[in-house]
Amino acid sequence: MTTLVPTGPADLLTVRFAWSPLWETLHAVRTFVDARSRPYHAAWQEVVADEADRLDLSPLFAITPLQGFTPDFLTPPPKVPDPSIRDQLDAVRATPADQVALELRRCRDALADPGARQEVDRMLSDPAAARDLLAERARIVWERIVAPFWARVRRLLDADIAHQSRELSRRGLGPMIDGIDPRIHWHAGAVVVDDGSRATVPLAGRGLVLMPSAYVWPSVAAIVDTPWQPTIAYPARGIAELWQQPPAPPHALLRLIGRTRALLLASLDQPTSTSALAEILGYSVSGTSGHLIALRDAGLVAGTRHGHEIRYVRTPLGTKLIRAGRED
């Protein structure tokens, strides 16, 4: 177990949530060698299988073993709640070569597969070049097999953060942490993570990042080594529904407001941006925006601004329409 111990009020006041496109990218790669993830990600893997076969994933496979240490420099904890993949890759490329070498050696020492050890040995001969190679491989994986589905993944992550934030405001920090995952506990004033390791880590004013993830399932992970900010990655709520199609709207609703608006209304069981809805349903952003405005003006959806975007969700009236149509 990893025990993260707050050492003063600052640690509790700086607990925050974030998600990480780069973390999701590296753990998406991991699903191809970790059979435990397939029950939830099989539909996605089937869609991207041909594209993944065309990519050279061997360097990434070598440094993401199923057992042992995975270098943290390739998935640095996000410094802001919603980092861009470009900024995260820039941070990877800025990692000092000696830090890269330190983490690669630690990874190599725990590897059982001879081929993976040879791959990491080659990286250790030039850590700076290895860092850039891994960053470039991660960029390609993101562009080819993760980014096309990012709107759907981000929707899941945003929904988890919204839920945990409500729990924090309603119940307080300890109960919220207890409810994140059965392997994460608030005990005796510390956060305990049942991740298979044995470590006690003072937060020492660095705070704590709580990071929901789609692809980390079924694991939980604690990043605790310096120079990285302490971070706990955990499976996001609702992972079982991630790759399912939105529920079909009732036929009566289709006749009343049309297919496109009915599909949008049926999909808005959680706050979602216009661009995310357009990507998930395969519509244009401008067309989706027009339909959402019409639904909003009819009192069926409501929008709330989050940063630079507006997220829409069904109103009670919209939910009644959906339920009434399904009961007929």
PDB file of N, CA and C in Angstrom, residues 178-248:
ATOM      1  N   ASP A 178     -12.976   8.224   0.088  1.00  0.00           N
ATOM      2  CA  ASP A 178     -13.417   6.847   0.321  1.00  0.00           C
ATOM      3  C   ASP A 178     -14.320   6.336  -0.795  1.00  0.00           C
ATOM      4  N   GLY A 179     -15.038   7.239  -1.443  1.00  0.00           N
ATOM      5  CA  GLY A 179     -15.978   6.821  -2.475  1.00  0.00           C
ATOM      6  C   GLY A 179     -15.401   6.741  -3.868  1.00  0.00           C
ATOM      7  N   ILE A 180     -14.159   7.143  -4.068  1.00  0.00           N
ATOM      8  CA  ILE A 180     -13.576   7.154  -5.409  1.00  0.00           C
ATOM      9  C   ILE A 180     -13.408   5.740  -5.957  1.00  0.00           C
ATOM     10  N   ASP A 181     -12.844   4.854  -5.152  1.00  0.00           N
ATOM     11  CA  ASP A 181     -12.546   3.489  -5.571  1.00  0.00           C
ATOM     12  C   ASP A 181     -12.359   2.654  -4.317  1.00  0.00           C
ATOM     13  N   PRO A 182     -12.753   1.378  -4.324  1.00  0.00           N
ATOM     14  CA  PRO A 182     -12.593   0.559  -3.121  1.00  0.00           C
ATOM     15  C   PRO A 182     -11.155   0.424  -2.650  1.00  0.00           C
ATOM     16  N   ARG A 183     -10.194   0.699  -3.524  1.00  0.00           N
ATOM     17  CA  ARG A 183      -8.781   0.564  -3.140  1.00  0.00           C
ATOM     18  C   ARG A 183      -8.152   1.876  -2.683  1.00  0.00           C
ATOM     19  N   ILE A 184      -8.935   2.923  -2.569  1.00  0.00           N
ATOM     20  CA  ILE A 184      -8.440   4.226  -2.134  1.00  0.00           C
ATOM     21  C   ILE A 184      -9.217   4.625  -0.879  1.00  0.00           C
ATOM     22  N   HIS A 185      -8.497   4.931   0.200  1.00  0.00           N
ATOM     23  CA  HIS A 185      -9.138   5.191   1.489  1.00  0.00           C
ATOM     24  C   HIS A 185      -8.556   6.435   2.148  1.00  0.00           C
ATOM     25  N   TRP A 186      -9.389   7.068   2.950  1.00  0.00           N
ATOM     26  CA  TRP A 186      -8.939   8.116   3.865  1.00  0.00           C
ATOM     27  C   TRP A 186      -8.850   7.472   5.239  1.00  0.00           C
ATOM     28  N   HIS A 187      -7.645   7.361   5.790  1.00  0.00           N
ATOM     29  CA  HIS A 187      -7.438   6.646   7.046  1.00  0.00           C
ATOM     30  C   HIS A 187      -6.457   7.403   7.916  1.00  0.00           C
ATOM     31  N   ALA A 188      -6.905   7.736   9.114  1.00  0.00           N
ATOM     32  CA  ALA A 188      -6.048   8.396  10.106  1.00  0.00           C
ATOM     33  C   ALA A 188      -5.368   9.637   9.533  1.00  0.00           C
ATOM     34  N   GLY A 189      -6.133  10.404   8.770  1.00  0.00           N
ATOM     35  CA  GLY A 189      -5.596  11.658   8.247  1.00  0.00           C
ATOM     36  C   GLY A 189      -4.675  11.516   7.062  1.00  0.00           C
ATOM     37  N   ALA A 190      -4.669  10.345   6.403  1.00  0.00           N
ATOM     38  CA  ALA A 190      -3.804  10.123   5.230  1.00  0.00           C
ATOM     39  C   ALA A 190      -4.620   9.426   4.148  1.00  0.00           C
ATOM     40  N   VAL A 191      -4.103   9.490   2.922  1.00  0.00           N
ATOM     41  CA  VAL A 191      -4.721   8.801   1.794  1.00  0.00           C
ATOM     42  C   VAL A 191      -3.955   7.512   1.557  1.00  0.00           C
ATOM     43  N   VAL A 192      -4.647   6.382   1.599  1.00  0.00           N
ATOM     44  CA  VAL A 192      -4.033   5.071   1.448  1.00  0.00           C
ATOM     45  C   VAL A 192      -4.499   4.463   0.130  1.00  0.00           C
ATOM     46  N   VAL A 193      -3.546   4.033  -0.691  1.00  0.00           N
ATOM     47  CA  VAL A 193      -3.836   3.463  -2.001  1.00  0.00           C
ATOM     48  C   VAL A 193      -3.351   2.021  -2.023  1.00  0.00           C
ATOM     49  N   ASP A 194      -4.261   1.084  -2.227  1.00  0.00           N
ATOM     50  CA  ASP A 194      -3.909  -0.337  -2.293  1.00  0.00           C
ATOM     51  C   ASP A 194      -3.445  -0.656  -3.711  1.00  0.00           C
ATOM     52  N   ASP A 195      -2.179  -0.310  -4.002  1.00  0.00           N
ATOM     53  CA  ASP A 195      -1.627  -0.453  -5.352  1.00  0.00           C
ATOM     54  C   ASP A 195      -0.543  -1.515  -5.447  1.00  0.00           C
ATOM     55  N   GLY A 196      -0.413  -2.338  -4.394  1.00  0.00           N
ATOM     56  CA  GLY A 196       0.560  -3.421  -4.428  1.00  0.00           C
ATOM     57  C   GLY A 196       1.955  -3.037  -4.008  1.00  0.00           C
ATOM     58  N   SER A 197       2.184  -1.780  -3.640  1.00  0.00           N
ATOM     59  CA  SER A 197       3.520  -1.361  -3.207  1.00  0.00           C
ATOM     60  C   SER A 197       3.495  -1.078  -1.710  1.00  0.00           C
ATOM     61  N   ARG A 198       4.673  -0.767  -1.186  1.00  0.00           N
ATOM     62  CA  ARG A 198       4.796  -0.435   0.236  1.00  0.00           C
ATOM     63  C   ARG A 198       5.607   0.841   0.361  1.00  0.00           C
ATOM     64  N   ALA A 199       4.917   1.945   0.603  1.00  0.00           N
ATOM     65  CA  ALA A 199       5.615   3.222   0.712  1.00  0.00           C
ATOM     66  C   ALA A 199       4.774   4.189   1.536  1.00  0.00           C
ATOM     67  N   THR A 200       5.455   5.004   2.332  1.00  0.00           N
ATOM     68  CA  THR A 200       4.822   6.101   3.044  1.00  0.00           C
ATOM     69  C   THR A 200       5.459   7.382   2.550  1.00  0.00           C
ATOM     70  N   VAL A 201       4.640   8.267   2.002  1.00  0.00           N
ATOM     71  CA  VAL A 201       5.154   9.440   1.301  1.00  0.00           C
ATOM     72  C   VAL A 201       4.554  10.700   1.918  1.00  0.00           C
ATOM     73  N   PRO A 202       5.367  11.544   2.559  1.00  0.00           N
ATOM     74  CA  PRO A 202       4.862  12.848   3.015  1.00  0.00           C
ATOM     75  C   PRO A 202       4.584  13.742   1.811  1.00  0.00           C
ATOM     76  N   LEU A 203       3.427  14.387   1.802  1.00  0.00           N
ATOM     77  CA  LEU A 203       3.117  15.301   0.705  1.00  0.00           C
ATOM     78  C   LEU A 203       3.981  16.556   0.768  1.00  0.00           C
ATOM     79  N   ALA A 204       4.337  16.976   1.959  1.00  0.00           N
ATOM     80  CA  ALA A 204       5.341  18.034   2.147  1.00  0.00           C
ATOM     81  C   ALA A 204       5.044  19.295   1.345  1.00  0.00           C
ATOM     82  N   GLY A 205       3.784  19.717   1.381  1.00  0.00           N
ATOM     83  CA  GLY A 205       3.416  20.952   0.715  1.00  0.00           C
ATOM     84  C   GLY A 205       3.215  20.852  -0.778  1.00  0.00           C
ATOM     85  N   ARG A 206       3.330  19.653  -1.353  1.00  0.00           N
ATOM     86  CA  ARG A 206       3.203  19.506  -2.807  1.00  0.00           C
ATOM     87  C   ARG A 206       1.764  19.295  -3.252  1.00  0.00           C
ATOM     88  N   GLY A 207       0.859  19.044  -2.290  1.00  0.00           N
ATOM     89  CA  GLY A 207      -0.523  18.804  -2.654  1.00  0.00           C
ATOM     90  C   GLY A 207      -0.710  17.434  -3.270  1.00  0.00           C
ATOM     91  N   LEU A 208      -1.888  17.217  -3.853  1.00  0.00           N
ATOM     92  CA  LEU A 208      -2.231  15.908  -4.401  1.00  0.00           C
ATOM     93  C   LEU A 208      -3.164  16.089  -5.590  1.00  0.00           C
ATOM     94  N   VAL A 209      -2.870  15.379  -6.686  1.00  0.00           N
ATOM     95  CA  VAL A 209      -3.725  15.377  -7.868  1.00  0.00           C
ATOM     96  C   VAL A 209      -4.514  14.073  -7.887  1.00  0.00           C
ATOM     97  N   LEU A 210      -5.819  14.171  -8.055  1.00  0.00           N
ATOM     98  CA  LEU A 210      -6.688  13.012  -8.235  1.00  0.00           C
ATOM     99  C   LEU A 210      -7.078  12.970  -9.705  1.00  0.00           C
ATOM    100  N   MET A 211      -6.737  11.882 -10.397  1.00  0.00           N
ATOM    101  CA  MET A 211      -6.830  11.842 -11.857  1.00  0.00           C
ATOM    102  C   MET A 211      -7.647  10.643 -12.325  1.00  0.00           C
ATOM    103  N   PRO A 212      -8.901  10.866 -12.728  1.00  0.00           N
ATOM    104  CA  PRO A 212      -9.667   9.762 -13.302  1.00  0.00           C
ATOM    105  C   PRO A 212      -9.086   9.354 -14.646  1.00  0.00           C
ATOM    106  N   SER A 213      -9.232   8.081 -14.978  1.00  0.00           N
ATOM    107  CA  SER A 213      -8.675   7.561 -16.229  1.00  0.00           C
ATOM    108  C   SER A 213      -9.612   6.522 -16.817  1.00  0.00           C
ATOM    109  N   ALA A 214      -9.724   6.540 -18.134  1.00  0.00           N
ATOM    110  CA  ALA A 214     -10.501   5.514 -18.825  1.00  0.00           C
ATOM    111  C   ALA A 214      -9.693   4.240 -19.005  1.00  0.00           C
ATOM    112  N   TYR A 215      -8.418   4.382 -19.338  1.00  0.00           N
ATOM    113  CA  TYR A 215      -7.620   3.230 -19.744  1.00  0.00           C
ATOM    114  C   TYR A 215      -6.825   2.585 -18.603  1.00  0.00           C
ATOM    115  N   VAL A 216      -6.790   3.196 -17.420  1.00  0.00           N
ATOM    116  CA  VAL A 216      -6.029   2.582 -16.329  1.00  0.00           C
ATOM    117  C   VAL A 216      -6.760   1.369 -15.752  1.00  0.00           C
ATOM    118  N   TRP A 217      -8.058   1.272 -15.999  1.00  0.00           N
ATOM    119  CA  TRP A 217      -8.824   0.134 -15.458  1.00  0.00           C
ATOM    120  C   TRP A 217      -8.177  -1.180 -15.876  1.00  0.00           C
ATOM    121  N   PRO A 218      -8.060  -2.177 -14.956  1.00  0.00           N
ATOM    122  CA  PRO A 218      -8.671  -2.246 -13.629  1.00  0.00           C
ATOM    123  C   PRO A 218      -7.744  -1.815 -12.500  1.00  0.00           C
ATOM    124  N   SER A 219      -6.664  -1.137 -12.802  1.00  0.00           N
ATOM    125  CA  SER A 219      -5.671  -0.794 -11.787  1.00  0.00           C
ATOM    126  C   SER A 219      -5.949   0.568 -11.168  1.00  0.00           C
ATOM    127  N   VAL A 220      -5.283   0.821 -10.057  1.00  0.00           N
ATOM    128  CA  VAL A 220      -5.091   2.169  -9.540  1.00  0.00           C
ATOM    129  C   VAL A 220      -3.587   2.388  -9.480  1.00  0.00           C
ATOM    130  N   ALA A 221      -3.148   3.629  -9.568  1.00  0.00           N
ATOM    131  CA  ALA A 221      -1.715   3.910  -9.591  1.00  0.00           C
ATOM    132  C   ALA A 221      -1.431   5.166  -8.793  1.00  0.00           C
ATOM    133  N   ALA A 222      -0.331   5.136  -8.054  1.00  0.00           N
ATOM    134  CA  ALA A 222       0.115   6.307  -7.297  1.00  0.00           C
ATOM    135  C   ALA A 222       1.487   6.728  -7.818  1.00  0.00           C
ATOM    136  N   ILE A 223       1.589   7.973  -8.281  1.00  0.00           N
ATOM    137  CA  ILE A 223       2.872   8.554  -8.674  1.00  0.00           C
ATOM    138  C   ILE A 223       3.366   9.358  -7.479  1.00  0.00           C
ATOM    139  N   VAL A 224       4.473   8.947  -6.891  1.00  0.00           N
ATOM    140  CA  VAL A 224       4.916   9.573  -5.636  1.00  0.00           C
ATOM    141  C   VAL A 224       6.379   9.997  -5.656  1.00  0.00           C
ATOM    142  N   ASP A 225       7.148   9.582  -6.665  1.00  0.00           N
ATOM    143  CA  ASP A 225       8.579   9.883  -6.671  1.00  0.00           C
ATOM    144  C   ASP A 225       8.835  11.312  -7.135  1.00  0.00           C
ATOM    145  N   THR A 226       9.799  11.954  -6.519  1.00  0.00           N
ATOM    146  CA  THR A 226      10.221  13.269  -6.975  1.00  0.00           C
ATOM    147  C   THR A 226      10.879  13.131  -8.348  1.00  0.00           C
ATOM    148  N   PRO A 227      10.794  14.147  -9.198  1.00  0.00           N
ATOM    149  CA  PRO A 227      10.299  15.505  -8.936  1.00  0.00           C
ATOM    150  C   PRO A 227       8.823  15.683  -9.244  1.00  0.00           C
ATOM    151  N   TRP A 228       8.067  14.587  -9.403  1.00  0.00           N
ATOM    152  CA  TRP A 228       6.689  14.693  -9.852  1.00  0.00           C
ATOM    153  C   TRP A 228       5.754  14.985  -8.688  1.00  0.00           C
ATOM    154  N   GLN A 229       4.687  15.747  -8.965  1.00  0.00           N
ATOM    155  CA  GLN A 229       3.689  16.014  -7.943  1.00  0.00           C
ATOM    156  C   GLN A 229       2.941  14.726  -7.624  1.00  0.00           C
ATOM    157  N   PRO A 230       2.708  14.432  -6.339  1.00  0.00           N
ATOM    158  CA  PRO A 230       1.964  13.216  -5.989  1.00  0.00           C
ATOM    159  C   PRO A 230       0.613  13.170  -6.689  1.00  0.00           C
ATOM    160  N   THR A 231       0.326  12.025  -7.298  1.00  0.00           N
ATOM    161  CA  THR A 231      -0.879  11.868  -8.113  1.00  0.00           C
ATOM    162  C   THR A 231      -1.439  10.466  -7.934  1.00  0.00           C
ATOM    163  N   ILE A 232      -2.745  10.364  -7.855  1.00  0.00           N
ATOM    164  CA  ILE A 232      -3.419   9.067  -7.829  1.00  0.00           C
ATOM    165  C   ILE A 232      -4.287   8.970  -9.074  1.00  0.00           C
ATOM    166  N   ALA A 233      -4.033   7.956  -9.896  1.00  0.00           N
ATOM    167  CA  ALA A 233      -4.858   7.682 -11.078  1.00  0.00           C
ATOM    168  C   ALA A 233      -5.783   6.518 -10.746  1.00  0.00           C
ATOM    169  N   TYR A 234      -7.053   6.670 -11.092  1.00  0.00           N
ATOM    170  CA  TYR A 234      -8.048   5.661 -10.731  1.00  0.00           C
ATOM    171  C   TYR A 234      -9.044   5.502 -11.881  1.00  0.00           C
ATOM    172  N   PRO A 235      -9.711   4.350 -11.982  1.00  0.00           N
ATOM    173  CA  PRO A 235     -10.697   4.147 -13.051  1.00  0.00           C
ATOM    174  C   PRO A 235     -11.882   5.101 -12.905  1.00  0.00           C
ATOM    175  N   ALA A 236     -12.202   5.791 -13.970  1.00  0.00           N
ATOM    176  CA  ALA A 236     -13.324   6.717 -13.955  1.00  0.00           C
ATOM    177  C   ALA A 236     -14.647   5.962 -13.811  1.00  0.00           C
ATOM    178  N   ARG A 237     -15.603   6.598 -13.176  1.00  0.00           N
ATOM    179  CA  ARG A 237     -16.943   6.024 -13.039  1.00  0.00           C
ATOM    180  C   ARG A 237     -17.583   5.888 -14.424  1.00  0.00           C
ATOM    181  N   GLY A 238     -18.350   4.816 -14.621  1.00  0.00           N
ATOM    182  CA  GLY A 238     -19.084   4.649 -15.865  1.00  0.00           C
ATOM    183  C   GLY A 238     -18.279   4.042 -16.989  1.00  0.00           C
ATOM    184  N   ILE A 239     -17.140   3.416 -16.670  1.00  0.00           N
ATOM    185  CA  ILE A 239     -16.280   2.865 -17.722  1.00  0.00           C
ATOM    186  C   ILE A 239     -17.019   1.820 -18.555  1.00  0.00           C
ATOM    187  N   ALA A 240     -17.953   1.123 -17.963  1.00  0.00           N
ATOM    188  CA  ALA A 240     -18.671   0.070 -18.696  1.00  0.00           C
ATOM    189  C   ALA A 240     -19.494   0.633 -19.845  1.00  0.00           C
ATOM    190  N   GLU A 241     -19.890   1.905 -19.748  1.00  0.00           N
ATOM    191  CA  GLU A 241     -20.714   2.511 -20.799  1.00  0.00           C
ATOM    192  C   GLU A 241     -19.902   3.306 -21.811  1.00  0.00           C
ATOM    193  N   LEU A 242     -18.568   3.348 -21.644  1.00  0.00           N
ATOM    194  CA  LEU A 242     -17.748   4.234 -22.465  1.00  0.00           C
ATOM    195  C   LEU A 242     -17.939   4.001 -23.957  1.00  0.00           C
ATOM    196  N   TRP A 243     -17.910   2.746 -24.392  1.00  0.00           N
ATOM    197  CA  TRP A 243     -17.954   2.455 -25.829  1.00  0.00           C
ATOM    198  C   TRP A 243     -19.331   2.044 -26.310  1.00  0.00           C
ATOM    199  N   GLN A 244     -20.331   2.155 -25.442  1.00  0.00           N
ATOM    200  CA  GLN A 244     -21.686   1.857 -25.864  1.00  0.00           C
ATOM    201  C   GLN A 244     -22.277   3.037 -26.633  1.00  0.00           C
ATOM    202  N   GLN A 245     -23.136   2.749 -27.579  1.00  0.00           N
ATOM    203  CA  GLN A 245     -23.817   3.802 -28.305  1.00  0.00           C
ATOM    204  C   GLN A 245     -24.862   4.460 -27.401  1.00  0.00           C
ATOM    205  N   PRO A 246     -25.111   5.760 -27.618  1.00  0.00           N
ATOM    206  CA  PRO A 246     -26.157   6.413 -26.824  1.00  0.00           C
ATOM    207  C   PRO A 246     -27.488   5.690 -26.990  1.00  0.00           C
ATOM    208  N   PRO A 247     -28.314   5.663 -25.941  1.00  0.00           N
ATOM    209  CA  PRO A 247     -29.602   4.958 -26.036  1.00  0.00           C
ATOM    210  C   PRO A 247     -30.489   5.569 -27.115  1.00  0.00           C
ATOM    211  N   ALA A 248     -31.186   4.721 -27.818  1.00  0.00           N
ATOM    212  CA  ALA A 248     -32.081   5.196 -28.872  1.00  0.00           C
ATOM    213  C   ALA A 248     -33.238   5.974 -28.257  1.00  0.00           C
TER     214      ALA A 248
END
